[in-house]
Structure formats: C-alpha cells, structure tokens
Coordinates of C-alpha atoms and ligand atoms in Angstrom, one line a residue:
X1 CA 5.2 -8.0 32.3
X2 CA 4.2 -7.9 28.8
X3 CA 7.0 -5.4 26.9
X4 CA 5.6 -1.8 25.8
X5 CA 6.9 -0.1 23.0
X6 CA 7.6 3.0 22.8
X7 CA 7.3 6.1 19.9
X8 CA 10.4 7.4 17.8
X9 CA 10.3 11.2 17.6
X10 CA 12.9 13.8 16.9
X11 CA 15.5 11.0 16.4
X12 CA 15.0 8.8 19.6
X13 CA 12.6 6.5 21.2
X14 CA 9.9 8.4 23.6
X15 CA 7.1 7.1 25.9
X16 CA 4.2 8.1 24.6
X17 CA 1.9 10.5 26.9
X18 CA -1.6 7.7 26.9
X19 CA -2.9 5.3 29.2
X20 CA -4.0 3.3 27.1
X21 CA -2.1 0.3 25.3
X22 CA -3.7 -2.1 22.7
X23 CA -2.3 -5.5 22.4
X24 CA 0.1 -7.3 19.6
X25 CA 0.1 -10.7 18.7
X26 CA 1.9 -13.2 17.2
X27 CA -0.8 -14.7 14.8
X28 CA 1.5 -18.0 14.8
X29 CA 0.8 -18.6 18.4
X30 CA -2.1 -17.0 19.3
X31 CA -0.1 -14.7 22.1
X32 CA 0.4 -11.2 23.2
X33 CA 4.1 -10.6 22.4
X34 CA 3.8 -6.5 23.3
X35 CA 1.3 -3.8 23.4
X36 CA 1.5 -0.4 21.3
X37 CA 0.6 3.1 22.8
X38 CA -2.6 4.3 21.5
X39 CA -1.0 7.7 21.4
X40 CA -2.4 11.0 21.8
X41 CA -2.7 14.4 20.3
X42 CA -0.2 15.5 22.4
X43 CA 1.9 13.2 21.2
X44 CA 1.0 14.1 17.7
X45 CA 1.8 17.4 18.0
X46 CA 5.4 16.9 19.7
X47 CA 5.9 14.5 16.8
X48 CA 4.6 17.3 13.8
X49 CA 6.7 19.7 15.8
X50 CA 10.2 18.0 15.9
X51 CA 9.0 17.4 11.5
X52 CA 8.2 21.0 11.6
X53 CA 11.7 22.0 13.2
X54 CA 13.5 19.5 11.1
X55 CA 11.7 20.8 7.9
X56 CA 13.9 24.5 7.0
X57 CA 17.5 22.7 7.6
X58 CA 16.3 19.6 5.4
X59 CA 14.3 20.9 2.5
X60 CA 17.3 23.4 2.3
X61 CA 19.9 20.6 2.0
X62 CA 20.8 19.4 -1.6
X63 CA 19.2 17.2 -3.3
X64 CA 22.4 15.0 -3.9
X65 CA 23.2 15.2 -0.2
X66 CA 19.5 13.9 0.6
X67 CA 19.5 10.6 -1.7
X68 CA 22.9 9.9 -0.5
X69 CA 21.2 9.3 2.8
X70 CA 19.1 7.0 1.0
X71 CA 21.5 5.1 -0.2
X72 CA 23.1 4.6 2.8
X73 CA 19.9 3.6 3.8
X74 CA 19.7 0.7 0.7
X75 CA 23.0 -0.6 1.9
X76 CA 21.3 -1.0 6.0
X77 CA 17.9 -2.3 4.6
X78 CA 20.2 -4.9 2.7
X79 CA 22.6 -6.1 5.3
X80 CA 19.4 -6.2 8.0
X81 CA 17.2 -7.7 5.6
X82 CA 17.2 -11.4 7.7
X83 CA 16.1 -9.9 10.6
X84 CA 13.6 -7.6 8.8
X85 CA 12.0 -10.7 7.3
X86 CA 11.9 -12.4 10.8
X87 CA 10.3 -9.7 12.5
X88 CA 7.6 -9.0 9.9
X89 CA 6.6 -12.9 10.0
X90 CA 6.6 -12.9 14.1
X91 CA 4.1 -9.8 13.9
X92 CA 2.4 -10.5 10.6
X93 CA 2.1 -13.8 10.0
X94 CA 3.2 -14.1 6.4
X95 CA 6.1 -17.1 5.4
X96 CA 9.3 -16.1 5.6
X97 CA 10.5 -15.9 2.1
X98 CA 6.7 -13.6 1.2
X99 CA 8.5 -11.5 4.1
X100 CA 11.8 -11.0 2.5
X101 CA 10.1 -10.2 -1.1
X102 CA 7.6 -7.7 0.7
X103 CA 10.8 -5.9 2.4
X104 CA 12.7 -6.5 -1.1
X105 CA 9.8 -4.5 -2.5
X106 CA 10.0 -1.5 -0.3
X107 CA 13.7 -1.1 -0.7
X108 CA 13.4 -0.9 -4.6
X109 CA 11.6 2.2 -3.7
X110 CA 14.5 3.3 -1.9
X111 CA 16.6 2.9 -4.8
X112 CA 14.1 4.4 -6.8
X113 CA 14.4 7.7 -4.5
X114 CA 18.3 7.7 -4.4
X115 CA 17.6 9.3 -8.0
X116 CA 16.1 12.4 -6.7
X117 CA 18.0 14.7 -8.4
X118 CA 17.7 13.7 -11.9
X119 CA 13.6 13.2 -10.6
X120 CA 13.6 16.9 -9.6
X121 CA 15.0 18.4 -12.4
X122 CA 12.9 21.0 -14.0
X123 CA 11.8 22.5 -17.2
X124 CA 13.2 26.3 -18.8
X125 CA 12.4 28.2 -21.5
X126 CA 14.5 30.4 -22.6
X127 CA 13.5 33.9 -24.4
X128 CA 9.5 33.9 -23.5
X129 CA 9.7 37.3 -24.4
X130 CA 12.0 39.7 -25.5
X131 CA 15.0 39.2 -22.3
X132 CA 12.8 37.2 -20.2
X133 CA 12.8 33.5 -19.6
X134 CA 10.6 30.8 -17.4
X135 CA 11.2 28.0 -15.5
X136 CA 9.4 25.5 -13.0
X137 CA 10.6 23.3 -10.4
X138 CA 9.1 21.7 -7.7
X139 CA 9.2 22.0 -4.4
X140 CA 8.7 20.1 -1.1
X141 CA 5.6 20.6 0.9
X142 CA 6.5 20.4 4.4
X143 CA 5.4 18.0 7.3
X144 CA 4.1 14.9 5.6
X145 CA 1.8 12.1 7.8
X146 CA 1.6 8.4 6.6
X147 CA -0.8 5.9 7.8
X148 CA 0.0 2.4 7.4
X149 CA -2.2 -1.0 7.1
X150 CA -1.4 -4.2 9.0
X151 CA -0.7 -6.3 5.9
X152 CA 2.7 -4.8 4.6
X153 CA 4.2 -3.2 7.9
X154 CA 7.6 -2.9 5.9
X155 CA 6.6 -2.3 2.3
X156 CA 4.1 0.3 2.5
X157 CA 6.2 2.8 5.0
X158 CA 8.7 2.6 2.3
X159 CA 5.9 2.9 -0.2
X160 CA 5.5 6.0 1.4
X161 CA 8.5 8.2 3.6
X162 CA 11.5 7.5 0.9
X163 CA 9.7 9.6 -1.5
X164 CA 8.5 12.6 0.9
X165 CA 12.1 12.6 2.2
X166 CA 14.3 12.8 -1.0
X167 CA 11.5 15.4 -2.2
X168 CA 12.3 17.2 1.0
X169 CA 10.0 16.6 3.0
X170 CA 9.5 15.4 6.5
X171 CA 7.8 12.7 8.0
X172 CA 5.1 11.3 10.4
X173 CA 4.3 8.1 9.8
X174 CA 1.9 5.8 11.9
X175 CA 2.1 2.3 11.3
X176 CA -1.0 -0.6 11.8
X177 CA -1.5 -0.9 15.6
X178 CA -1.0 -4.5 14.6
X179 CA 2.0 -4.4 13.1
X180 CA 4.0 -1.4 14.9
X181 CA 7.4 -2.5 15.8
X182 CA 8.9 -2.4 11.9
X183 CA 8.3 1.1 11.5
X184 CA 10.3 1.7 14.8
X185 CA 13.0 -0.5 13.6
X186 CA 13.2 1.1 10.2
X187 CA 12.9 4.6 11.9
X188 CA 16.9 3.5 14.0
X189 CA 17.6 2.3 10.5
X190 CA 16.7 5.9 8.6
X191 CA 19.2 7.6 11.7
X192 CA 22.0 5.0 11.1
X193 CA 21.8 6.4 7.9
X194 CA 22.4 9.8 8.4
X195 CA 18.8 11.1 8.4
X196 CA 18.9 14.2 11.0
X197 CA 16.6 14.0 14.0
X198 CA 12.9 14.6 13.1
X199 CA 13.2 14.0 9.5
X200 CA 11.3 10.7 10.0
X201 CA 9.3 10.2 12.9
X202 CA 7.1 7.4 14.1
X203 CA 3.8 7.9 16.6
X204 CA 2.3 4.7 17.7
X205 CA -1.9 4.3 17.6
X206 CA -4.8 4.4 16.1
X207 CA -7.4 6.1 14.9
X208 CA -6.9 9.3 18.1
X209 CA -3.6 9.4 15.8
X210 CA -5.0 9.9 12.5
X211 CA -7.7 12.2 13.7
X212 CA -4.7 14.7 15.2
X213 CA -2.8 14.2 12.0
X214 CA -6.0 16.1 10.3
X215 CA -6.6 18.8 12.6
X216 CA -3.3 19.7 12.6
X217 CA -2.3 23.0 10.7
X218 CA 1.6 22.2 10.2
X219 CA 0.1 18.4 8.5
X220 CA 0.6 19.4 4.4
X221 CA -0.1 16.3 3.4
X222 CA -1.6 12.5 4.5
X223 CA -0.7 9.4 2.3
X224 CA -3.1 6.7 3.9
X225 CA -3.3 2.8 3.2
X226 CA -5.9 1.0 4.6
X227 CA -9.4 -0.3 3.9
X228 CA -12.4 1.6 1.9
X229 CA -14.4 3.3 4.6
X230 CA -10.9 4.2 6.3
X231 CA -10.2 5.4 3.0
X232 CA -12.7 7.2 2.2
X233 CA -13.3 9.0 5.6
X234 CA -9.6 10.2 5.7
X235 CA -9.8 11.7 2.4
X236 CA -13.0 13.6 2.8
X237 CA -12.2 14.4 6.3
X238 CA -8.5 15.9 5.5
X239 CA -9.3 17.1 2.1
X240 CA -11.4 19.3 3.8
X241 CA -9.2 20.6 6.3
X242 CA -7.0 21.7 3.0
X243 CA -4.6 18.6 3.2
X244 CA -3.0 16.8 -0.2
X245 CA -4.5 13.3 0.6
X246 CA -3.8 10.0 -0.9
X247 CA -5.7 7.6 0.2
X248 CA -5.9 4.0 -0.7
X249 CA -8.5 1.6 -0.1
X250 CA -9.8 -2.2 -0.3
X251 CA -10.0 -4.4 -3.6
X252 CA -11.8 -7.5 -5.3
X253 CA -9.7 -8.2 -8.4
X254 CA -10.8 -10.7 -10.4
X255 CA -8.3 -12.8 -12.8
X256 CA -10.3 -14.1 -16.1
X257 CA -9.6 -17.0 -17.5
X258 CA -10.5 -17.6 -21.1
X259 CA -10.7 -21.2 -22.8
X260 CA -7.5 -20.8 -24.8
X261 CA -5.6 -20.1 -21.5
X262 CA -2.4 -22.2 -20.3
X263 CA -4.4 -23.9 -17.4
X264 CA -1.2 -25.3 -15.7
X265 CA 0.0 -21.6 -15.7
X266 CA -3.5 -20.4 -15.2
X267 CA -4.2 -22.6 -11.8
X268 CA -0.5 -22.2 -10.3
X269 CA -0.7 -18.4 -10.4
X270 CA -4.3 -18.3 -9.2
X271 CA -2.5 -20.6 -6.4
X272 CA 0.1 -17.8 -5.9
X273 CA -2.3 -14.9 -6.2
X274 CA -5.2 -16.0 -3.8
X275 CA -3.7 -18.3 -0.8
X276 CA -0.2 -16.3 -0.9
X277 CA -0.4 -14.1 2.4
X278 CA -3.7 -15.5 2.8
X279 CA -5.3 -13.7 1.2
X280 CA -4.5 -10.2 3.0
X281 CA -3.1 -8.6 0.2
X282 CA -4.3 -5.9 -1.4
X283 CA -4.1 -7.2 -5.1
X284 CA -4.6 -10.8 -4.0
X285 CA -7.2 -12.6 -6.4
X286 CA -10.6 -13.1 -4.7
X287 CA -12.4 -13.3 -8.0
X288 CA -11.4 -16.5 -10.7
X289 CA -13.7 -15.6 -14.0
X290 CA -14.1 -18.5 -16.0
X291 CA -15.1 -18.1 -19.5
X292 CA -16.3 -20.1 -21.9
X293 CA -18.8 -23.3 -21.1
X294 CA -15.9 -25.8 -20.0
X295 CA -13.4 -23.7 -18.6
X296 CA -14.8 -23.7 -14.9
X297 CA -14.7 -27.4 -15.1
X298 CA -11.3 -27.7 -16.1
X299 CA -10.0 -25.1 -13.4
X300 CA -11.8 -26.7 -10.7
X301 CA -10.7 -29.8 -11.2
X302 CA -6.9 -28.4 -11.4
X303 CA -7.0 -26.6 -8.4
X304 CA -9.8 -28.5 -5.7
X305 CA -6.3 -30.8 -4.9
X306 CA -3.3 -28.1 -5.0
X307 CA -5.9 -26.4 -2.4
X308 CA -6.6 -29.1 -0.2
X309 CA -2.8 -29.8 -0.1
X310 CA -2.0 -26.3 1.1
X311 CA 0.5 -26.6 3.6
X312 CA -0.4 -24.0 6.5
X313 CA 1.4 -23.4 9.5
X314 CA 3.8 -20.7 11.0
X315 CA 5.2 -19.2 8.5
X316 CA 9.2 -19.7 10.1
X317 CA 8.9 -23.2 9.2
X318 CA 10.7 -25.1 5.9
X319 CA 7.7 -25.4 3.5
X320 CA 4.8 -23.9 4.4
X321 CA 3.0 -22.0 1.8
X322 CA 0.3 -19.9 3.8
X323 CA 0.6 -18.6 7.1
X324 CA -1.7 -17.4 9.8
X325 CA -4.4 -14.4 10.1
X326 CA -3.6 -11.3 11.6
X327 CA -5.9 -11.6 14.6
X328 CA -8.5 -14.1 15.9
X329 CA -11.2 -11.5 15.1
X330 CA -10.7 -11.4 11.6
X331 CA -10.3 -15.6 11.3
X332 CA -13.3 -15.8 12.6
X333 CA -14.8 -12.5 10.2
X334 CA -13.3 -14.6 7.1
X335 CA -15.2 -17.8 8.5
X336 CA -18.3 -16.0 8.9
X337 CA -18.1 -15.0 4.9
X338 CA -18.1 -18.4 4.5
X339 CA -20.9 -19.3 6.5
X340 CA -22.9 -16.4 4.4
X341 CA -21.4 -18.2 0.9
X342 CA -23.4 -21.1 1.8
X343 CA -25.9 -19.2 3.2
X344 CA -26.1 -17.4 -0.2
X345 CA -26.3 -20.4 -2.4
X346 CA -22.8 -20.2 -3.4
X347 CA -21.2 -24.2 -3.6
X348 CA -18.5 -24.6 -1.0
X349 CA -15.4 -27.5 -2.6
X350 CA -13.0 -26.7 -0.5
X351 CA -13.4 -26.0 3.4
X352 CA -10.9 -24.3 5.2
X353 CA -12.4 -24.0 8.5
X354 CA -12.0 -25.5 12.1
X355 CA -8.2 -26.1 10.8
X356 CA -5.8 -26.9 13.6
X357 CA -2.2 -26.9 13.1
X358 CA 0.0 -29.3 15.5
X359 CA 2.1 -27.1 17.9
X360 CA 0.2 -23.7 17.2
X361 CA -3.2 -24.4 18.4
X362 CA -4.4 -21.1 19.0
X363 CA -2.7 -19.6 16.3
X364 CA -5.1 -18.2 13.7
X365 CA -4.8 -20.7 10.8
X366 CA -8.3 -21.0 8.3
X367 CA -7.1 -23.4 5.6
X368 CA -7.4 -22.2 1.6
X369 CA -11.7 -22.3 0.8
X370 CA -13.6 -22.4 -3.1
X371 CA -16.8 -21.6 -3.5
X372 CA -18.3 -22.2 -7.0
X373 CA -21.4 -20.7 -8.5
X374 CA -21.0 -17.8 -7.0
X375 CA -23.2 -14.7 -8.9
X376 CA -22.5 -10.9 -8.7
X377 CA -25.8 -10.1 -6.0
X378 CA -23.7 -12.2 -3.1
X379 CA -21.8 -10.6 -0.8
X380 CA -18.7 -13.0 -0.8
X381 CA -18.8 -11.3 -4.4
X382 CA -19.2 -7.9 -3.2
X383 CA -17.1 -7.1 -0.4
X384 CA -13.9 -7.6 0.6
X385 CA -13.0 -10.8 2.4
X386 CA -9.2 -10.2 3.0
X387 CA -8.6 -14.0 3.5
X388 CA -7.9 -17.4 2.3
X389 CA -11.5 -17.1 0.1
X390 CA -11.5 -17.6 -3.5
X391 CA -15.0 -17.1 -6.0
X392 CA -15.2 -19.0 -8.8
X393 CA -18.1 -17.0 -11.0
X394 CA -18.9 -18.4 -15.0
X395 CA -19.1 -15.7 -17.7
X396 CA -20.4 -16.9 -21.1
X397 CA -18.0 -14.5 -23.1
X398 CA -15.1 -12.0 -22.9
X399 CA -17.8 -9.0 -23.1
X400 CA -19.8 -10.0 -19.8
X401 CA -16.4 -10.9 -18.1
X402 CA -15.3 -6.9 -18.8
X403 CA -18.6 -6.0 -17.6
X404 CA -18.7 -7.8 -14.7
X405 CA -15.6 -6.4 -13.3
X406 CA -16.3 -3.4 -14.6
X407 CA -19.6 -3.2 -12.1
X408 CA -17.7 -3.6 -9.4
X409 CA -16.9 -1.0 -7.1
X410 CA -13.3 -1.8 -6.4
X411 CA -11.0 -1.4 -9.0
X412 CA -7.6 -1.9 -7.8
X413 CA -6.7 -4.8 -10.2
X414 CA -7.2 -7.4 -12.3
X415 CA -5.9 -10.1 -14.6
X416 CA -6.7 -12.2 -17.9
X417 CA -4.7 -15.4 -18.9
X418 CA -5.1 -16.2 -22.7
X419 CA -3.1 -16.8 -25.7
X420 CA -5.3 -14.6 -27.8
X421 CA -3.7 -11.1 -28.1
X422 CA -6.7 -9.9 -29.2
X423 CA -8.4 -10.8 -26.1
X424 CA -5.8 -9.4 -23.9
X425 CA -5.5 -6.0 -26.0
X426 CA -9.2 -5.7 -25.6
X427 CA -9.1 -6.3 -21.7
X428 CA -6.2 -3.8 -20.9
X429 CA -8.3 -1.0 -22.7
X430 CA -11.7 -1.7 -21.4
X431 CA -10.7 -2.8 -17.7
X432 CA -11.5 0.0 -15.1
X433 CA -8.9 -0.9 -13.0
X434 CA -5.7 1.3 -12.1
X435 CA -3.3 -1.9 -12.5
X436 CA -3.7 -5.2 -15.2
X437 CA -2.2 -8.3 -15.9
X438 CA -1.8 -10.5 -19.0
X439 CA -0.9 -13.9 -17.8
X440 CA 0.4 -12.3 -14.8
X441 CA -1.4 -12.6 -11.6
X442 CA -0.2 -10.0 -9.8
X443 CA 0.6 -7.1 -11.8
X444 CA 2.2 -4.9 -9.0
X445 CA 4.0 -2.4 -10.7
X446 CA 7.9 -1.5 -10.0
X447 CA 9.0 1.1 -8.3
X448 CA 9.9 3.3 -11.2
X449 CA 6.0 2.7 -11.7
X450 CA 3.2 4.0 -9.9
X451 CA 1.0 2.1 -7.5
X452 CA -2.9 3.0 -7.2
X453 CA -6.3 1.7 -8.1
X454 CA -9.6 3.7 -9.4
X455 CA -12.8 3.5 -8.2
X456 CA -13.4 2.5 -4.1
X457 CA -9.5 1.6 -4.6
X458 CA -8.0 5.3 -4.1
X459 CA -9.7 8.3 -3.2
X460 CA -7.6 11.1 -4.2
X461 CA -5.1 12.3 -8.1
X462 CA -2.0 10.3 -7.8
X463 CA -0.8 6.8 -7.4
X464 CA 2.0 6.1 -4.7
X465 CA 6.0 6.0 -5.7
X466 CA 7.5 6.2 -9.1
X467 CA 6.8 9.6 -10.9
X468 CA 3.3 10.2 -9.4
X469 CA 4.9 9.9 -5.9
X470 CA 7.1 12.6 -6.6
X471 CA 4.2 14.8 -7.8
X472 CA 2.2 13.8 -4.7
X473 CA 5.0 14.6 -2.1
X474 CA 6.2 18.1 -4.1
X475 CA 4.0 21.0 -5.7
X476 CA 5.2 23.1 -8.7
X477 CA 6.4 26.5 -8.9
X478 CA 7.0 28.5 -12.1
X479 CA 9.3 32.0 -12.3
X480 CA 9.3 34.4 -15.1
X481 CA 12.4 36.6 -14.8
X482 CA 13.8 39.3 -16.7
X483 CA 17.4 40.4 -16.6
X484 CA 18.5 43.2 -17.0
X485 CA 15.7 44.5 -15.1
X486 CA 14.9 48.5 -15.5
X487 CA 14.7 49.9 -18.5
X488 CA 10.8 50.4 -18.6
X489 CA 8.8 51.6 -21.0
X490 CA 5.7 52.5 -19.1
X491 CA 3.4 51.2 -17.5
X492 CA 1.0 48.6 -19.8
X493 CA -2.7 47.6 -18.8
X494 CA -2.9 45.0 -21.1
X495 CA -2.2 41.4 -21.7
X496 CA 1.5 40.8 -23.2
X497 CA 1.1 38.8 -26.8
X498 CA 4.0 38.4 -28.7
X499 CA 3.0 40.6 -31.4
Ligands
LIG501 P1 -7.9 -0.3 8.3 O1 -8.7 0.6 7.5 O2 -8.5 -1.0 9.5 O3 -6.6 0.5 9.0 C1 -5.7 1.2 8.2 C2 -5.1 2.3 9.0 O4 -6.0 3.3 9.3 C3 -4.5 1.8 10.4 O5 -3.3 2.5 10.6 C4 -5.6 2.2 11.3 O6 -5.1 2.5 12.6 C5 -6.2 3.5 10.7 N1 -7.6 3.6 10.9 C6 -8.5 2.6 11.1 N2 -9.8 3.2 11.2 C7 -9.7 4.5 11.0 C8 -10.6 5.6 11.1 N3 -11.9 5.4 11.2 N4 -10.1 6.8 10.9 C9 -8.8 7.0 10.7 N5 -7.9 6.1 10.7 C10 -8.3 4.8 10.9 O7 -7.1 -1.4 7.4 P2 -6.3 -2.6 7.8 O8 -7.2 -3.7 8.2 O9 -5.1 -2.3 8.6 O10 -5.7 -3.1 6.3 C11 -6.3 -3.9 5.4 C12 -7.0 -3.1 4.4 O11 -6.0 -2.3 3.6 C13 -7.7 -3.9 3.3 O12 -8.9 -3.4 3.0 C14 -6.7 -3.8 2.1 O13 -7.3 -4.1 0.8 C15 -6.2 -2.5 2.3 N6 -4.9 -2.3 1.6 C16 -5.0 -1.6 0.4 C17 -3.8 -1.4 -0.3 C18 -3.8 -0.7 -1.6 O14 -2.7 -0.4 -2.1 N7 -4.9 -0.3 -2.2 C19 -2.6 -2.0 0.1 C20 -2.6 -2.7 1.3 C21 -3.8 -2.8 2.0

C-alpha cells in the first residue's frame, strides 16, 4: 500500500481527520511515491490552537533565547543538508546540486534570523517633554499561516517561519500538496532544535486548508507563495477578513541584451536563468530582449546548440543539467504553450517535445524550446509558462526594451547585460520591477535583503525576509511615559506644544 503521510501539530506527527488523500509523485519516474492528506478545517483549527497555546510562553521568551534555537537549528539544516537535497530532488525534480543551493538559500535566512535581537531593537527619545520620554518597539503578532508553492518545498518555508518565529511568533505552515514531505522533515528538525511544541506546525492540503486558514479568527497573519490568481484571491479574500497578507505571485522577467553586451556571458547565463529548474522558478528568464538590429542573430546562433545539447534526465544523475516537471499535467500544459507559439506565428528553433529519456520513460522530461519572433499580443508572451520555454522578442532601442517590460503585468524581475553604465543606470531606475540585474541573471537578493516583486508579482506592503520580513511578521508599538508621575497641574483641554 502506497505510504500516507501524516500532519505535524503541537510537536508530533498526527493523522489528519479527511478522507481524502491526493497523490505525490516522483516526476523522475513518473510514480506515486505517497499521498498527502487533503486536510480539513478541523484539522486547521487543532493546528491554530496548539500555535495559539504555544503563542503566551513563546512570544514571552527572550529574544536571545529564541535565535539561539535558530541557531541550533543552522547547525541541523547543515549536517542534514545531503539528505535534504535528496529528498527535494525525489519530490521535485530539480538536479541535485540546484537542490542543495535552494536548501543553502533557505538556511541563510536562518542565519539571517539568529540576529533577532539586534533586528528588534527599538528606537527612544529621551526628554519629549519636560520628564517624559518615548519609545517604540515591535511586537509579535500571534498565530502566523504560511502557504507554500511546489517549486521551492525547502526554500520558501524558510523564506517564511524563521522570521515569524524569532519575531515571536507562531506558525502554520502548509506546504505544496506536491511537495509535502520537506516541510514535515524540517518541522522534526525545528523540535531537534529546541523549538517547544506548537511553535511550528505543519497541516497537510490544499486549497480546504487555505480557506480555514482565512476564516479563522486566531490566523493574524498569511504569508502565501504561489501563482497570480492564487495570489491574488488569498489576499483579497484574507485582507478582508482583517488578516496581514503577503502574498506572492507569478512572473515573466525578461533579461535585455544590448549590442555592447559580453555574448559568451550573455548566452551562458540566459542558459542558467531559463533551463535551470526547468524553468519553474519564479525569477527564471522566460523573456531574452534583444536589442539592437544584429543582436538576436548573434544570440541565436550562440545558444540554438548549448540548447539542443541540454542534458535532461533525473536529476540524481552525474551531469545532468535540467530535470523533470512537476507533474504530467503540467508537461503536457507547457507543451500545449508551445503548440499555441506556433499557432501564434511565433518561430519554434528549438523543440523540446516528445523527449524520452532512457530508463525514465514516464517521467515528465520536455527538452529546453526557443521560439523567435515572438511580439508582445501572444500569449507565450503574456502568461506565465513555468517551464523549459524561452521568447526571444527584438527591440529596436533601449527605450522600447524599458517599455516593453514595463507593459507587462508581472513584475517580479528582470535583467540587462551591457558594458554601458549608462545603459544599466538608466534600466535600474526606470524598470518596474521589485528585483534587477546588471549582468546578473538572477538577481535574487540575500537574505539580509528582501524578496518581493510589484505589479501581478505581490499583492500586499512588504517583501519576504531581510528587514521587510521583520516588519511583516511584527507590528509597532510606541509608549510615552512620565516618571515621576503625580504632580499635576490640572487638567488641560488642549494639544501639548512645546512652547
Ligand atoms: P499554486 O497557486 O497552484 O499553489 C500555491 C499554493 O496555494 C499551494 O499551497 C496550493 O495548495 C494553494 N492554492 C492553490 N489554489 C488555491 C486557491 N484557489 N485558494 C487558496 N489556496 C490555493 O502555485 P504552484 O503551482 O504551487 O507554484 C507555482 C507558482 O508560484 C508560479 O506561478 C510561480 O511563479 C509562483 N512562485 C512565485 C514566487 C515569488 O516569489 N513570486 C516564488 C515561487 C513560486
């Protein structure tokens, strides 16, 4: 019988209370390897409750105590970081070593957190008026949810719960029903750190799961990665049940290339940046801009062969550089964009479909496609293909390459190669994009930094970790005392002024 996991609430794993189970796969091999609980409200609500208990004890405990739980938890994160990588690949897909970076990633937001205190230090005035001072600090906000996409099942869960739990906080988070057992594996790891039971808690399931998270009073706050309309729905839905919401959505960056750029550097990160993962990352480049008359030409001839020599397989295996899909489903979705390409007049160079890799048959391989001559109206241009699909669109000039990016309604991120610092200067300020690259593909920023896009990339005020986390997972107080107290002289109707 196929294994069923199983949720992790109040520090231990529990059945969940459903019937019904949805299947996981390993994308390699094209088979059921477990089945997640679609879990219920009930479940929900025995999860927020254990957070809820957990909540007094752990906001209450000292900062310094908290991060040194999250250090501990650094020290687990590296010494498991083999078997991290392994799992993620078995579920995901992704090539080992893109496994081990992703999980690297997540744990620099660990370390990030471990400096809470200094992070939570507040501001004072002293003497506001005549004996009285003023100070603000921030504090926790209580039972956090997170809600996880299937394309980082490690990175984005520490993206997330490291933060709300050195602010304080505690946590519910729900990973991608396609991806659920690392957030189960990282909850054991959390408790072998110290973490007291229902600090971090994990419910299994889908959208039932999410829904609960919303209508639930004790929920403060929901920090939710995952595509636009997801997006989108969760933050008007929960905004408007008086949650905080963060909410991150899908993406089309582009990477422009202007006619001065390093082409070698140019093609080998556009290599990187659009077949790495394939393609399901959320700043992978989907969009190559090529400016200038000759540019295109130049590119395509540079990169038609590095594409066709892709190697694709499972991604366990010595060498290969671009593993399989996440489900059959969405192959066949990123196949059908293709079909519409053609269909749209956009020229196809490079085919990736119909691939069959030796031993792994039914695993969910598309090789790396190109489509040239591909114009803003299409919709392998508009929407987001989340695959192994990169657009080559010509731009006469550096203006109508801002502008086109600018028209689109993603704005997560974007990149320009050049050696002009004029251009690039020019492209960081105009771009409308929440995260840009010169000459680097990927600009993902650190954790010290803060993640987040603009437009239909994030629906809600703050970017995830670094210094925005922190004002995301706390909210400000400020306290104007006086002491001595007493000593009145009357009662006073108006405004104080410092006259
Ligand atoms: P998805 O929107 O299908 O699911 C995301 C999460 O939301 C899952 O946990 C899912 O169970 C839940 N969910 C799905 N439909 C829901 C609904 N109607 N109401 C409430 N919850 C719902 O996304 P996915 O396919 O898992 O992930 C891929 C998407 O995530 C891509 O669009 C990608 O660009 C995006 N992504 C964005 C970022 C970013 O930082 N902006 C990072 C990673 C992934």
């Amino acid at each position: 019988m196929t294994p069923r996991l199983q949720n992790f609430i109040d520090g231990k794993l529990v059945d969940s209370t459903t019937s019904r189970f949805g299947d996981v796969y390993e994308p390699a091999l094209g088979t059921v390897a477990r089945q997640v609980p679609m879990s219920t409200s009930a479940d929900v609500e025995t999860a927020v409750a254990a957070a809820r208990r957990a909540f007094d004890s752990w906001s209450a405990t000292p900062a310094l105590r908290r991060a040194r739980v999250l250090f501990r938890l650094k020290a687990l994160l590296d010494e498991h970081l083999d078997e991290l990588a392994a799992l993620l690949t078995s579920e995901h897909g992704k090539v080992l070593d893109d496994a081990r970076g992703s999980v690297t990633r997540g744990m620099e937001v660990v370390e990030f957190a471990c400096g809470i205190p200094q992070l939570l230090k507040g501001e004072y005035s002293e003497q506001v008026g005549r004996g009285v001072d003023c100070w603000s600090f921030r504090q926790p906000l209580g039972v956090c949810a997170g809600v996880g996409p299937f394309n980082f099942p490690a990175m984005i869960p520490l993206w997330m719960a490291p933060v709300a739990i050195a602010c304080g906080n505690t946590f519910v988070m729900k990973p991608s029903e396609r991806v659920p057992s690392m957030a189960l594996r990282l909850a054991e790891l959390w408790h072998e750190a110290g973490l007291p039971a229902g600090v971090f808690n994990v419910v299994n399931g889908d959208k039932e799961v999410v829904d609960a998270f919303i209508e639930h009073p004790d929920v403060a706050a929901i920090s939710l990665v995952g595509s636009t309309p997801t997006a989108e729905s969760v933050y008007q839905r929960a905004t408007h049940a008086g949650k905080r919401v963060q909410a991150l959505g899908g993406a089309k960056n582009h990477l422009v290339i202007m006619p001065d750029a390093d082409l070698e550097h140019a093609v080998d990160s556009l290599m990187g940046a659009a077949y790495g993962s394939a393609g399901e990352r959320c700043m992978a480049i989907s969009v190559a801009v090529a400016v200038g008359p000759e540019t295109a030409d130049r590119l395509l001839a540079a990169l038609m062969p590095k594409i066709k020599a892709l190697r694709v397989g499972a991604g366990t295996e010595d060498g290969v550089e671009m593993g399989p899909l996440i489900t059959r489903a969405h192959r066949d979705r990123v196949a059908k964009y293709v079909e519409r390409g053609l269909a749209e007049g956009a020229k196809l160079l490079v085919d990736g479909r119909g691939l069959s890799v030796a031993g792994h048959e039914n695993g969910f391989f598309i090789g790396g496609c190109l489509f040239d001559q591909v114009t803003p109206e299409m919709s392998i241009y508009q929407e987001e293909i989340f695959g192994p699909v990169l657009c080559v669109v010509r731009s006469p000039d550096l203006d109508s390459a801002i502008e086109l990016v600018n028209a689109h309604r993603y704005g997560n991120g974007g990149a320009i190669f050049t050696a002009s610092g004029e251009a690039a200067d020019q492209f960081c300020k105009r771009i409308q994009v929440g995260m840009v690259g010169v000459n680097v593909p990927i600009p993902v920023p650190m954790a010290f930094h803060s993640f987040g896009g603009w437009k239909g990339s994030l629906f809600g005020d703050h970017f995830m970790h670094g210094p925005e986390g922190v004002r995301f997972f706390t909210r400000m107080k400020t306290v104007t005392s006086r002491w001595p107290h007493g000593a009145s002289s009357g009662a006073s109707f108006i405004m104080p002024t410092m006259k």
